[in-house]
Structure formats: C-alpha cells, structure tokens
Coordinates of C-alpha atoms in Angstrom, one line a residue:
Chain A
M10 CA -0.1 -0.1 0.2
R11 CA 2.8 2.2 1.2
I12 CA 4.8 1.6 -2.2
L13 CA 1.6 2.2 -4.3
L14 CA 1.1 5.6 -2.6
I15 CA 4.6 6.7 -3.0
A16 CA 4.8 5.5 -6.6
L17 CA 1.6 7.4 -7.5
A18 CA 2.9 10.3 -5.8
L19 CA 6.0 10.2 -7.6
G20 CA 4.9 9.3 -11.0
F21 CA 2.2 12.2 -10.8
F22 CA 4.9 14.8 -9.8
A23 CA 7.2 13.3 -12.6
L24 CA 4.7 13.4 -15.3
F25 CA 3.0 16.7 -14.6
V26 CA 5.8 18.9 -12.7
F27 CA 9.1 17.5 -13.3
L28 CA 8.9 16.6 -17.2
P29 CA 7.4 20.0 -18.3
L30 CA 9.9 21.8 -16.7
V31 CA 12.9 19.8 -18.3
V32 CA 11.0 20.4 -21.5
V33 CA 11.1 24.0 -21.1
F34 CA 14.9 23.8 -20.7
V35 CA 15.5 21.7 -23.4
E36 CA 13.3 23.3 -26.0
A37 CA 15.0 26.9 -25.1
L38 CA 18.5 25.0 -25.8
Q39 CA 17.3 23.4 -28.8
Q40 CA 19.3 25.8 -30.9
G41 CA 22.2 25.8 -28.7
I42 CA 23.3 28.6 -26.5
A43 CA 23.8 30.9 -28.9
G44 CA 20.0 30.6 -30.2
F45 CA 19.1 31.2 -26.5
I46 CA 21.1 34.5 -26.3
A47 CA 19.7 35.6 -29.4
A48 CA 16.2 34.8 -28.7
I49 CA 16.8 37.0 -25.4
V50 CA 18.7 40.0 -26.4
E51 CA 15.7 40.4 -29.3
P52 CA 14.5 44.3 -28.4
D53 CA 10.8 43.3 -27.7
V54 CA 11.9 40.5 -25.6
L55 CA 14.4 43.0 -23.1
S56 CA 11.6 45.6 -23.4
A57 CA 9.2 42.6 -22.2
V58 CA 11.8 41.9 -19.1
R59 CA 12.1 45.3 -18.1
L60 CA 8.4 46.1 -18.1
T61 CA 8.2 43.0 -15.8
L62 CA 10.8 44.0 -13.5
I63 CA 9.3 47.4 -13.2
A64 CA 5.7 46.3 -12.5
A65 CA 6.7 43.6 -10.2
A66 CA 9.1 46.4 -8.3
I67 CA 6.2 48.7 -7.9
S68 CA 3.4 46.1 -7.2
V69 CA 5.6 44.2 -4.7
A70 CA 6.5 47.8 -2.9
A71 CA 2.9 48.5 -2.8
N72 CA 1.5 45.2 -1.4
L73 CA 4.7 45.2 1.2
V74 CA 3.2 48.5 2.6
V75 CA -0.6 48.0 2.5
G76 CA -0.2 44.4 3.5
V77 CA 1.8 45.2 6.6
A78 CA -0.4 47.5 7.6
A79 CA -3.7 45.8 7.2
A80 CA -1.9 42.6 8.8
W81 CA -1.1 44.8 11.6
A82 CA -4.8 46.3 11.9
I83 CA -6.2 43.0 11.8
A84 CA -3.8 41.1 14.2
K85 CA -3.3 44.0 16.8
F86 CA -6.7 46.0 16.7
D87 CA -10.3 45.3 17.3
F88 CA -12.6 47.3 14.8
V89 CA -15.7 47.2 12.8
G90 CA -15.5 45.6 9.8
K91 CA -12.8 43.5 10.8
S92 CA -14.1 40.1 9.2
L93 CA -15.1 41.7 6.3
L94 CA -11.8 43.1 5.7
I95 CA -10.5 39.6 6.3
T96 CA -12.5 38.1 3.9
L97 CA -11.7 40.8 1.4
I98 CA -8.0 40.2 1.5
D99 CA -8.7 36.5 -0.1
L100 CA -10.9 37.8 -2.7
P101 CA -8.2 38.1 -5.3
F102 CA -7.3 34.3 -4.8
S103 CA -10.8 33.3 -5.6
V104 CA -11.6 35.6 -8.4
S105 CA -10.5 34.5 -11.7
P106 CA -7.6 37.0 -12.6
V107 CA -9.4 37.8 -16.1
V108 CA -12.4 39.1 -14.2
A109 CA -10.0 41.4 -12.3
G110 CA -8.3 42.8 -15.4
L111 CA -11.9 43.9 -17.1
V112 CA -12.9 45.0 -13.9
Y113 CA -10.0 47.8 -14.6
V114 CA -10.7 48.1 -18.3
L115 CA -14.4 49.2 -17.4
L116 CA -13.4 51.3 -14.7
F117 CA -10.4 53.3 -16.4
G118 CA -10.8 52.5 -20.2
A119 CA -11.7 55.0 -22.7
Q120 CA -15.3 53.8 -22.4
G121 CA -15.0 53.4 -18.7
Y122 CA -16.6 55.1 -15.8
F123 CA -13.5 57.1 -15.3
G124 CA -12.8 57.1 -19.1
S125 CA -13.6 60.6 -20.3
F126 CA -12.0 62.1 -16.9
L127 CA -8.8 60.4 -17.3
Q128 CA -8.7 61.3 -21.1
A129 CA -9.4 65.0 -20.2
H130 CA -6.2 65.1 -18.0
G131 CA -4.0 63.2 -20.3
I132 CA -3.9 60.1 -18.0
T133 CA -3.6 56.6 -19.4
I134 CA -4.3 53.8 -17.1
V135 CA -5.7 51.0 -19.7
F136 CA -3.0 49.7 -22.2
A137 CA -0.1 51.0 -20.5
L138 CA 2.1 50.5 -17.6
P139 CA -0.6 51.7 -14.5
G140 CA -3.1 49.3 -15.9
I141 CA -0.5 46.4 -15.5
V142 CA 0.8 47.5 -12.0
L143 CA -3.0 47.8 -11.0
A144 CA -3.8 44.6 -12.4
T145 CA -0.7 42.9 -10.6
I146 CA -1.5 44.5 -7.4
F147 CA -4.8 43.2 -7.5
V148 CA -3.8 39.6 -8.0
T149 CA -0.7 39.6 -5.6
F150 CA -2.5 41.4 -2.7
P151 CA -3.0 38.6 -0.2
F152 CA 0.6 37.2 -0.4
V153 CA 2.3 39.3 2.1
A154 CA -1.0 39.8 4.5
R155 CA -1.8 36.4 4.4
E156 CA 1.6 35.6 5.4
L157 CA 1.8 37.7 8.2
I158 CA -1.7 38.0 9.9
P159 CA -1.5 34.4 11.5
L160 CA 1.9 34.9 12.7
M161 CA 0.9 38.3 14.1
Q162 CA -2.1 37.2 15.6
A163 CA -0.4 34.3 17.3
Q164 CA 2.1 36.8 18.6
G165 CA -0.3 38.6 20.2
R166 CA 0.0 42.3 21.5
G167 CA 2.2 41.4 24.5
D168 CA 5.4 42.7 23.1
E169 CA 4.0 45.7 21.9
E170 CA 2.2 46.6 25.0
A171 CA 5.7 46.1 26.7
A172 CA 7.4 48.7 24.3
L173 CA 4.7 51.2 24.9
S174 CA 4.6 50.8 28.6
L175 CA 8.6 51.3 28.4
G176 CA 7.9 54.7 26.6
A177 CA 8.2 54.0 23.1
S178 CA 6.1 56.0 20.6
G179 CA 3.9 53.8 17.8
F180 CA 6.4 54.2 15.2
K181 CA 9.3 53.1 17.4
T182 CA 7.3 50.2 18.6
F183 CA 6.7 49.1 15.1
V184 CA 10.2 49.6 14.1
L185 CA 12.1 48.0 16.8
V186 CA 9.5 45.3 17.8
T187 CA 6.7 44.6 15.7
L188 CA 8.8 44.4 12.3
P189 CA 11.9 42.2 13.8
N190 CA 9.3 39.7 15.2
V191 CA 8.0 39.2 11.5
K192 CA 10.7 39.8 9.3
W193 CA 11.4 36.3 7.9
A194 CA 7.5 35.8 7.5
L195 CA 7.8 39.1 5.5
L196 CA 10.5 38.0 3.4
Y197 CA 8.7 34.8 2.6
G198 CA 5.4 36.5 1.9
V199 CA 7.4 39.3 -0.5
L200 CA 9.1 36.4 -1.9
L201 CA 6.0 34.6 -3.3
C202 CA 4.4 37.8 -3.9
N203 CA 7.2 38.8 -6.7
A204 CA 7.3 35.1 -7.9
R205 CA 3.4 35.7 -8.6
A206 CA 3.8 39.6 -10.0
M207 CA 6.3 38.3 -12.6
G208 CA 4.3 35.3 -13.6
E209 CA 0.8 37.0 -13.8
F210 CA -1.0 36.6 -17.3
G211 CA -4.7 36.5 -17.1
A212 CA -5.3 40.0 -15.6
V213 CA -2.2 41.5 -17.4
A214 CA -3.4 40.2 -20.7
V215 CA -7.1 42.0 -20.4
V216 CA -5.5 45.7 -19.1
S217 CA -2.1 45.5 -21.3
G218 CA -3.5 45.6 -24.8
K219 CA -0.2 43.7 -25.8
I220 CA 1.4 46.1 -27.8
R221 CA 4.5 45.0 -28.7
G222 CA 7.9 46.2 -27.5
Q223 CA 5.5 48.7 -25.1
T224 CA 2.9 46.8 -22.8
N225 CA 4.2 43.1 -23.5
T226 CA 5.1 41.4 -20.0
M227 CA 7.3 38.4 -20.1
P228 CA 4.3 35.8 -19.9
L229 CA 2.5 37.7 -22.5
Q230 CA 5.7 37.9 -24.6
V231 CA 6.1 34.0 -24.4
E232 CA 2.1 33.6 -25.7
I233 CA 2.9 35.7 -28.7
L234 CA 6.2 34.3 -29.7
Y235 CA 4.5 30.9 -29.4
N236 CA 1.7 32.0 -31.2
E237 CA 4.0 32.8 -33.9
Y238 CA 5.9 29.4 -34.1
A239 CA 9.0 31.1 -32.5
F240 CA 9.0 28.1 -30.4
T241 CA 12.7 28.6 -29.4
A242 CA 12.2 32.2 -28.5
A243 CA 9.1 31.5 -26.9
F244 CA 10.9 28.8 -24.5
A245 CA 13.7 30.8 -24.1
V246 CA 11.8 33.4 -22.5
A247 CA 9.8 30.8 -20.6
S248 CA 12.8 29.3 -19.4
M249 CA 13.9 32.6 -17.6
L250 CA 10.4 32.8 -16.2
A251 CA 10.9 28.7 -15.1
L252 CA 14.5 29.7 -13.7
L253 CA 12.9 32.5 -11.3
A254 CA 10.7 29.8 -10.1
L255 CA 13.4 27.7 -9.1
V256 CA 15.4 30.7 -7.8
T257 CA 11.9 31.4 -5.6
L258 CA 11.8 27.7 -4.6
A259 CA 15.1 27.6 -3.2
L260 CA 14.8 30.9 -1.5
K261 CA 11.6 29.7 -0.1
T262 CA 13.0 26.5 1.1
F263 CA 15.9 28.3 2.8
L264 CA 13.4 30.8 4.4
E265 CA 11.3 28.0 5.5
W266 CA 14.0 26.3 7.4
R267 CA 14.7 29.9 9.1
F268 CA 11.3 30.7 9.7
D269 CA 10.6 27.7 11.3
D270 CA 13.4 28.4 13.7
E271 CA 12.1 31.6 14.5
I272 CA 8.8 30.3 14.9
R273 CA 10.0 27.7 17.3
A274 CA 12.0 30.5 19.4
S275 CA 8.9 32.8 19.5
N276 CA 7.1 30.1 21.1
G277 CA 9.9 28.8 23.1
H278 CA 8.5 30.1 26.6
Chain B
M22 CA 3.0 57.7 44.5
D23 CA -0.4 57.1 45.9
I24 CA -2.9 55.6 43.3
S25 CA -6.6 56.2 43.9
I26 CA -9.2 54.3 41.7
R27 CA -12.4 55.7 42.1
N28 CA -15.7 54.5 40.9
V29 CA -14.5 52.4 37.9
R30 CA -16.4 50.4 35.4
K31 CA -15.0 48.5 32.8
E32 CA -17.1 47.2 29.7
F33 CA -15.8 44.9 26.9
D34 CA -18.5 45.0 24.2
R35 CA -21.0 45.8 26.8
Y36 CA -19.9 43.0 28.8
P37 CA -19.0 44.2 32.3
A38 CA -15.6 43.1 33.4
L39 CA -15.6 45.6 36.7
H40 CA -18.3 47.0 38.3
D41 CA -17.9 50.2 40.5
V42 CA -14.7 49.5 41.8
S43 CA -12.9 51.7 44.4
L44 CA -9.7 51.2 45.6
D45 CA -6.7 53.3 47.3
I46 CA -3.3 52.3 47.3
R47 CA -0.8 53.9 49.4
S48 CA 2.7 54.8 48.0
G49 CA 5.3 52.3 48.7
E50 CA 2.9 49.8 49.4
L51 CA 2.7 46.1 48.1
I52 CA -0.5 45.2 47.1
A53 CA -2.0 41.7 45.7
L54 CA -4.9 41.4 43.6
L55 CA -6.4 38.4 44.5
G56 CA -9.4 36.2 42.9
P57 CA -10.4 33.6 40.6
S58 CA -10.4 33.5 36.6
G59 CA -12.7 36.1 35.4
S60 CA -12.8 38.1 38.5
G61 CA -11.4 41.4 36.7
K62 CA -8.3 41.6 38.5
T63 CA -6.1 41.7 35.2
T64 CA -8.5 44.3 33.8
L65 CA -8.0 46.2 37.0
L66 CA -4.2 45.8 36.7
R67 CA -4.6 46.9 33.1
L68 CA -6.6 50.1 33.7
I69 CA -4.0 51.2 36.1
A70 CA -1.3 50.7 34.0
G71 CA -3.4 52.8 31.1
L72 CA -3.2 49.2 28.8
E73 CA -7.3 49.8 29.1
Y74 CA -9.1 52.8 29.6
P75 CA -12.1 52.9 31.8
S76 CA -15.7 53.1 30.8
E77 CA -16.5 55.3 33.6
G78 CA -14.9 56.4 36.8
A79 CA -11.3 57.8 37.1
I80 CA -7.8 57.0 38.2
Y81 CA -5.4 59.2 40.1
F82 CA -1.8 59.0 40.2
G83 CA -1.1 61.4 43.5
D84 CA -3.2 64.4 42.9
E85 CA -3.0 64.0 39.1
D86 CA -6.4 62.6 37.1
A87 CA -4.3 60.1 34.9
S88 CA -7.9 58.3 33.4
D89 CA -6.7 59.7 30.1
R90 CA -3.0 59.1 29.9
S91 CA -1.6 56.6 27.8
V92 CA 0.5 53.9 29.1
G93 CA 3.8 55.4 28.1
E94 CA 2.8 58.8 29.7
R95 CA 2.0 57.3 33.0
N96 CA 5.2 55.8 33.5
V97 CA 4.4 52.2 34.9
G98 CA 6.7 49.4 35.2
F99 CA 4.4 46.7 33.9
V100 CA 5.6 42.7 34.0
F101 CA 3.9 40.7 31.9
Q102 CA 2.7 37.0 32.7
H103 CA 4.6 35.7 29.9
Y104 CA 7.5 38.2 30.2
A105 CA 7.1 39.6 26.7
L106 CA 10.8 40.1 26.5
F107 CA 12.0 41.0 23.0
K108 CA 13.4 37.9 21.7
H109 CA 15.7 39.5 18.9
M110 CA 17.4 41.6 21.4
T111 CA 19.8 40.6 24.1
I112 CA 19.4 40.8 27.8
G113 CA 21.4 44.0 27.7
A114 CA 19.3 45.7 24.9
N115 CA 16.0 44.5 26.6
I116 CA 16.5 46.2 29.6
A117 CA 17.9 49.4 28.0
F118 CA 15.1 49.4 25.9
G119 CA 13.2 52.0 27.7
L120 CA 16.1 54.3 28.2
K121 CA 17.2 54.3 24.2
V122 CA 13.7 54.7 23.2
R123 CA 13.7 58.1 25.0
P124 CA 13.6 61.5 22.6
H125 CA 17.4 62.8 22.8
D126 CA 16.8 65.3 25.0
R127 CA 16.0 63.0 28.0
R128 CA 18.0 60.5 26.8
P129 CA 20.9 59.2 29.2
P130 CA 24.3 58.7 27.4
R131 CA 25.5 55.5 26.2
V132 CA 27.8 54.9 29.2
E133 CA 25.2 55.7 31.8
I134 CA 22.7 53.5 30.0
A135 CA 25.2 50.7 30.1
R136 CA 26.1 51.0 34.0
K137 CA 22.5 51.3 34.7
V138 CA 21.7 48.1 33.0
S139 CA 24.7 46.1 34.9
E140 CA 23.5 47.7 38.2
L141 CA 19.7 46.5 37.5
L142 CA 21.2 42.8 36.3
N143 CA 22.9 42.8 40.0
L144 CA 19.7 43.7 41.5
V145 CA 18.1 41.0 39.9
H146 CA 20.7 38.8 40.3
L147 CA 21.9 38.0 36.9
P148 CA 25.0 39.8 36.8
G149 CA 27.0 39.6 33.2
L150 CA 24.1 38.2 31.3
E151 CA 23.9 41.2 29.0
R152 CA 24.8 39.7 25.8
R153 CA 22.6 36.5 26.3
F154 CA 19.5 36.2 24.3
P155 CA 15.9 35.6 26.3
S156 CA 16.0 32.1 24.8
Q157 CA 18.9 31.0 26.4
L158 CA 17.6 31.9 29.8
S159 CA 14.9 29.8 31.9
G160 CA 11.6 30.9 33.1
G161 CA 12.6 32.3 36.4
Q162 CA 15.5 34.4 34.8
R163 CA 13.3 35.6 32.2
Q164 CA 11.0 36.9 34.5
R165 CA 14.0 38.9 36.5
V166 CA 15.1 40.2 33.4
A167 CA 11.4 41.6 32.6
L168 CA 11.4 43.2 36.1
A169 CA 14.9 44.8 35.6
R170 CA 13.4 46.0 32.3
A171 CA 10.5 47.5 34.0
L172 CA 12.5 49.3 36.9
A173 CA 15.1 50.9 34.2
I174 CA 12.4 53.7 33.3
E175 CA 12.3 54.5 37.0
P176 CA 8.4 53.7 37.4
R177 CA 6.2 55.7 39.5
V178 CA 4.8 52.4 40.5
L179 CA 5.3 48.8 39.6
L180 CA 2.5 46.4 38.2
L181 CA 2.8 42.9 37.8
D182 CA 0.6 40.5 35.9
E183 CA 0.7 36.6 37.5
P184 CA 4.4 37.1 37.8
F185 CA 5.1 33.7 38.8
G186 CA 2.1 31.8 37.1
A187 CA 4.1 30.1 34.7
L188 CA 7.0 28.7 36.9
D189 CA 7.2 25.6 38.8
A190 CA 6.6 25.4 42.9
Q191 CA 10.1 25.7 43.9
V192 CA 11.2 28.8 41.6
R193 CA 7.9 30.5 42.5
R194 CA 8.8 30.4 46.0
D195 CA 12.3 31.6 45.9
L196 CA 10.8 34.7 43.3
R197 CA 8.4 35.5 45.8
R198 CA 10.8 36.1 48.7
W199 CA 12.9 37.8 46.3
L200 CA 10.4 40.1 44.7
R201 CA 9.8 41.2 48.3
E202 CA 13.2 42.1 49.2
V203 CA 13.6 44.2 45.8
H204 CA 10.3 46.0 46.8
D205 CA 11.9 46.4 50.3
Q206 CA 15.0 47.8 48.5
T207 CA 13.4 50.0 46.1
G208 CA 10.4 51.1 47.6
H209 CA 8.1 51.2 44.7
T210 CA 4.6 51.1 45.2
T211 CA 3.6 47.8 43.9
V212 CA 0.6 46.0 42.6
F213 CA 0.5 42.1 41.5
V214 CA -2.2 39.9 40.2
T215 CA -2.6 36.5 41.7
H216 CA -4.8 33.4 41.9
D217 CA -2.7 31.9 44.3
Q218 CA -3.8 32.9 47.9
E219 CA -0.5 31.3 49.3
E220 CA 1.4 34.0 47.2
A221 CA -0.8 36.7 48.0
L222 CA -1.1 36.4 51.9
E223 CA 2.5 35.6 52.1
L224 CA 4.1 38.7 49.7
A225 CA 1.5 41.6 50.3
D226 CA 0.8 44.2 52.8
R227 CA -2.5 44.3 51.9
V228 CA -4.6 41.8 49.5
V229 CA -7.6 42.8 47.5
V230 CA -9.9 40.0 47.2
M231 CA -12.0 40.2 43.8
S232 CA -15.0 38.3 42.3
Q233 CA -17.3 38.7 39.6
G234 CA -15.8 41.9 38.9
R235 CA -16.4 43.6 42.3
I236 CA -13.7 44.0 45.2
E237 CA -15.3 41.7 48.1
Q238 CA -12.7 42.6 50.6
I239 CA -9.5 44.7 51.1
G240 CA -7.3 43.7 54.0
S241 CA -4.2 42.3 55.5
A242 CA -3.6 38.4 55.4
D243 CA -5.4 38.4 58.9
D244 CA -8.2 40.5 58.3
V245 CA -9.1 38.1 55.1
Y246 CA -8.4 34.9 56.8
D247 CA -9.6 35.5 60.0
R248 CA -12.3 38.1 59.3
P249 CA -14.1 37.6 55.8
S250 CA -16.5 39.9 55.1
S251 CA -18.5 37.5 53.1
P252 CA -18.9 33.7 52.2
F253 CA -17.0 34.2 49.1
V254 CA -14.0 35.3 51.0
F255 CA -14.2 32.5 53.7
S256 CA -14.6 29.9 51.2
F257 CA -12.1 31.3 48.5
I258 CA -9.3 31.9 51.0
G259 CA -8.2 28.7 53.2
E260 CA -9.9 25.8 53.6
S261 CA -13.4 25.7 54.9
S262 CA -16.5 23.5 55.2
E263 CA -20.3 25.0 55.3
L264 CA -23.1 23.8 57.2
P265 CA -26.9 25.5 57.2
V266 CA -27.8 26.6 60.4
S267 CA -30.8 28.5 62.1
V268 CA -30.1 31.3 64.4
R269 CA -32.3 32.0 67.3
G270 CA -31.8 34.9 69.7
G271 CA -28.0 35.0 69.2
Q272 CA -27.4 31.2 69.4
V273 CA -26.6 29.2 66.4
F274 CA -28.4 25.7 65.9
Y275 CA -27.2 22.9 63.7
G276 CA -30.2 20.8 63.9
D277 CA -31.2 20.4 67.7
A278 CA -27.8 20.8 68.7
A279 CA -26.6 24.4 70.3
L280 CA -23.3 25.2 68.8
S281 CA -20.8 27.2 70.8
V282 CA -20.1 29.7 67.8
T283 CA -21.7 33.0 68.1
A284 CA -23.8 35.0 65.1
N285 CA -23.4 38.7 64.6
S286 CA -26.2 40.8 65.8
G287 CA -29.0 41.2 63.2
I288 CA -28.9 37.8 61.9
E289 CA -31.8 35.5 62.4
G290 CA -33.5 32.3 61.2
T291 CA -31.9 30.1 58.6
A292 CA -28.5 31.1 58.0
R293 CA -24.8 29.6 56.9
L294 CA -22.0 28.6 59.2
F295 CA -18.2 28.6 57.8
L296 CA -15.9 26.8 59.4
R297 CA -12.2 26.4 59.5
P298 CA -10.9 22.8 59.7
H299 CA -8.4 23.8 62.6
D300 CA -11.2 25.5 64.3
I301 CA -12.8 22.2 65.2
E302 CA -12.4 20.1 68.0
I303 CA -13.3 16.5 68.5
V304 CA -15.2 16.0 71.9
H305 CA -16.6 13.0 73.9
D306 CA -20.3 13.7 74.5
G307 CA -23.0 14.9 72.2
D308 CA -24.1 18.1 73.7
G309 CA -24.0 21.1 72.4
A310 CA -21.8 19.1 69.5
I311 CA -22.4 17.7 65.7
A312 CA -22.7 14.1 65.6
G313 CA -21.1 12.5 62.6
K314 CA -19.0 9.7 61.1
V315 CA -15.5 9.8 60.2
T316 CA -15.2 8.7 56.7
A317 CA -11.8 9.1 55.3
S318 CA -8.6 10.0 57.4
H319 CA -5.1 10.6 56.2
R320 CA -1.7 11.7 57.7
D321 CA -0.5 15.5 55.9
G322 CA 2.7 16.3 57.6
G323 CA 2.2 17.1 61.4
L324 CA -1.7 17.0 60.9
R325 CA -4.2 14.5 60.6
R326 CA -7.0 15.2 58.1
L327 CA -10.3 13.8 58.6
D328 CA -13.7 13.7 56.2
V329 CA -16.8 13.8 58.5
V330 CA -19.9 13.5 57.4
T331 CA -22.4 14.6 59.8
S332 CA -25.9 13.1 60.9
G333 CA -27.7 15.7 58.7
G334 CA -25.5 14.3 55.6
H335 CA -23.2 17.3 55.3
R336 CA -19.5 17.0 54.8
I337 CA -17.2 18.7 57.0
E338 CA -13.3 18.8 57.1
V339 CA -11.1 18.5 60.2
T340 CA -7.6 18.8 60.7
L341 CA -5.9 18.1 64.2
P342 CA -2.6 18.1 65.1
A343 CA -1.1 14.6 64.6
A344 CA 0.6 13.9 67.7
Q345 CA -2.6 14.8 69.8
C346 CA -4.6 12.4 67.8
P347 CA -4.6 9.0 67.4
D348 CA -6.2 7.5 63.7
I349 CA -9.8 8.0 64.6
A350 CA -12.7 6.2 63.0
G351 CA -16.2 5.8 63.4
D352 CA -18.7 7.7 65.1
V353 CA -17.7 11.3 66.5
Y354 CA -18.8 14.5 68.2
L355 CA -17.3 17.7 66.6
S356 CA -17.4 20.8 68.5
P357 CA -16.4 24.0 66.8
S358 CA -14.9 26.5 68.8
R359 CA -14.8 29.2 66.0
G360 CA -16.8 30.2 62.8
Q361 CA -18.6 32.7 60.8
V362 CA -22.3 32.8 60.3
Y363 CA -23.6 34.8 57.3
P364 CA -27.4 35.3 56.4
A365 CA -29.0 32.6 54.3
G366 CA -29.1 34.9 51.1
A367 CA -25.6 36.1 50.9
D368 CA -23.1 35.4 48.0
G369 CA -22.1 32.1 47.0
K370 CA -19.0 29.9 47.1
A371 CA -16.0 30.4 45.6
G372 CA -16.0 29.7 41.6

C-alpha cells in the first residue's frame, strides 16, 4: 500500500511537474546557447523583461506597505468591519484574474466610468504601465498580508504593550519590536508575491493591450512568440520565468528552514 | 506614588468586567489583587497601567487625574505574565530599551545606560548576562529580566500580572521572597495580580479579594483570613466547610444542637455557618456538638485530616495535630470553637 502511494505521488509529480520543467529548458536550448542568447537579446523581449521587472517592483513595494498595514490592523486591533476585511483580502485568490483585468478596463478604459475624466487630464491607465501595475497589485495582494496575519495574531499584543509601557512611541514600537518579530515571514511573503507578480498572465493580458515592445510583459511575450511559431524564442523567455520560479523555490525552502527556527524560538517560553 | 481608583467601571463589548470598583493604594505599598479567573483582577491592573481605559470613573496618580493618559505617559513598570521580552534583542538591549527609545533630550548617554543595565542585572541577581538572548534563559531568569526592564525607566508604580504564574513551585517560592526583597530595597508602590492565595497572603501588605468584577474585601492577610467579610472570601481563602444552621436569639443551632459559635447581631432564622478545619475539636459527648461519622482519614505532615459526614448528611473537614490524635474512625462528635455565620441570602461559593 505504502509503495503504491509513493509510486503514485512520484509518478504524478514526474509527469506533471518535473517533465514540463525539463522540456522548457530542453526546448529553450534547442538551437544551442547562441540561439538562446539571440532570442533573449531581441528588443521586444528585452522590453518585456524590463516591463515585468518594473511592474513587479512597484506591485511588490505597494503590497508590502499595504499588506503590513492591513495585517497589523487585523492582528493587533479590534475594529468594526474587521471580519469583512479578512474576507476581502482573500478575494483576489478566489476571483479569476481575467475578471480583475476586465474590472480595471471597465473602470479606467476609454469607455469606462472614469475614462472621459482620465482622458481629459491626459492620464492613460489601461493599455499602459499603470494598468499593468494595478492588475498585478490586485492579483498579488493577499501574499504578504496572509503570511503575516496568522503569525502576528499568534504573537499577540504583549511585546507591543511592553514597548509602549516602556515609553516607546507607536512608530518606534513598530520598527523596533513588531517588524523584527515578523521579518522572516515578511520576506517569505514578499518572495511569493514577487514570483506571482512576474508570472501573472490573465489579469495583465486584459489590461495590457499587448502592444509589442511597449506593454508586453514576459508571460505575454511568451504567448505571442509561441503563437507565431517562434518556439525556441518562446521557450527561451519561458525558461527565464521557470528559472525565476526555481530560484524562488530555493529561497523559499531556505526561508522556511530559517523561519521555522524563528517560530520555535518565539514559542519557546 | 498614591494611586486612587474611583468608581471605575469597565465594559468589553457591553459585557461588564468591572462594576464600580474603588481602591486606594498607598505610596510604597505592596498590594495583591487576588481572585479566581474572570474576577476582573487583570482588567483592574491593566486599567491602572493605561493598557485599558475605564468606561466610567477615574484613576488618580497622586493628585493628577491619569484616566486619559496613555501607558507611556503614565510611566509605569509593567511586568507581563509571559514576560514579553523582545526575543531578537539581548538581555542588555531589553533592559536598556526604555531608556534608548527616549527622545534625544531625555536620553541618558550610552555609558550611563550601560552602567544602569549592569546595576539592574545585579539587583535581579543575574550579573553579566547582558549579551545573552532571552531564549538562552530559564523561565525564572526571564521573569527577573522582565522586572529589571520595567525598573529601568524608574517607574512611578510597578505592576505585575501573575508574575510567577508560568513557573514551577520551587522557583515561585524563591522569586516571591526575592520580589519582597526588591520591593523593600527600591520602595516602589507595587501592585501584583495572582490567583494563588498563598502568594498573595505571604507577599502583600494588603490583599484585595475580587470576585465577578467586584472587590469583596480589602485587608491584611489576617483580616481576610480571620475576618472574611463574605461567604465568598471565607470559602475562597483557606480551607472551609459550610453548614446550614438556624439562628434563634443569637444562638446558633445545627439541627437540635446548640453550637458554641456566636452569630453577629442582626442575623436571625436560617443562615450559613462557615468553619475552618482547624477550628473544630473532637469531643466525647454529644451535648452542643455535631454528631458525625469519619469517612476518611489521612496523615498530612504534622496534621491528621478527617472527612466527617454529619448526621444531617453534610461534609465537614477537620484537621488535628497528629501527635494529639490517634487514628480516628467511626462515630465522632464535633464542636466548632470558632466560625462565621452569614445570612442565608448572602453570596455564593468560590468559583
């Protein structure tokens, strides 16, 4: 029975996870290293990489700040609407990213609710970087907050109350006590948030407009190249995303190991 | 620092945790808030600290109304039940925290802080542990560090929430004695919360007995043990047995037996008699005594403990000096030498 279960798990894993990953790299290197590099230094691809990095950087920063604030509020204070906020934080996980993208088009697109206002003021959101960032923020919002809330709730308010009773201001309490208590969980959340931000396809596909060399992120570029039968180029870009995933995984494992230690230390009294 | 709590009421989500509590704490006093869980003792401590604010009433520090002051402004040293040491900081940094977070103009120089930290570590008998981390210390050591950290800010009052609650019995006894010493050395007005009556009676100048959000009695260890003001206090503090009795003209009757205890004037008719196990004698004849049967007997150090069921079916505990008393079994007569009679309508038992 045990052997059967393990064989099932391993077989499933090999077929659905390991094999595709190998295929990505094999395909990417089909025309040798030179072909791989040629595919990557193509201007449209470089532009997609740049756009992905910028969008991810802004989204992660925004979600870091808002996620910490939300987690702090939820874990350390009682207020009206708290349970609603907790439910809403999970919304991006349960809603299809395409829906999220469409909502932004509906709100900020040329025909949207704020469309004429934005046009009058010369602001473009949809089919441009702001739209891509908005969609990415929406999709990746839960990562930081969800990582922090259970930990901060488990830690309770004791340390903060101690700091306040010793005369520390709210800000100093946050920086000197609250933040160090959650630093590993925070890093972990940021890492996952970043991986998802770079890999996001659905929501971004709707708002980006897929203008080559301008509003294409890496996942969109992969799709375009693939549809144009440029398989090697498509897999070359895809392999970069896959590599990112592997690096994230390695860091995540490392952090889990570190973070686990930290958790045990925090419960060790 | 005198602290005056005036008609304080506290509600959490409309559920009252404290009803109209008033208490005056004298400067330099060591006071215990004692009660079962849910009695409101921790809430009262947190209100004094400024970690909670009263729904009604006021809290004075000396002549100053501190009711709206935040915990930081009140300058109190608070020691938490689970220590709340900052795990990522060394012991030295923990103790120095309150001084280091002060604004520039009030922050002592670095050397001064270091000197203060080592002085405090000496006071709590942990010299030279500045560079350790909290995880490297035992529970008792952490509690002492927490106290040193609270003392570092030179608080106007020291507040301790179940300071020894998480420690084992031997460590508790040592720390108790040690806390008394620290209090006598530093002279801080000190309030601590405990559910352990032994701790409260041994340590405190005065004990505040609380139940269901109210203060039942305030007094010295002798007061609350020998002159409990309510059935609750009698049964909560020390061991006790309860008998239903009737009072006729000041004379207390259990069934037909006229007992030698007296009731306070004003009590008439059915009443409740509370007895301490050591205030009961075994006598040889039935006149003015309670007839009963020994159901269990065991030796406890220098004492012998007897469980007696009276002819009326009530259980009474009796302790006698073991030397005076051979193993007793069978029928006995009990004569209470001292006891307290409360009107039948008075408040219920501990719990």
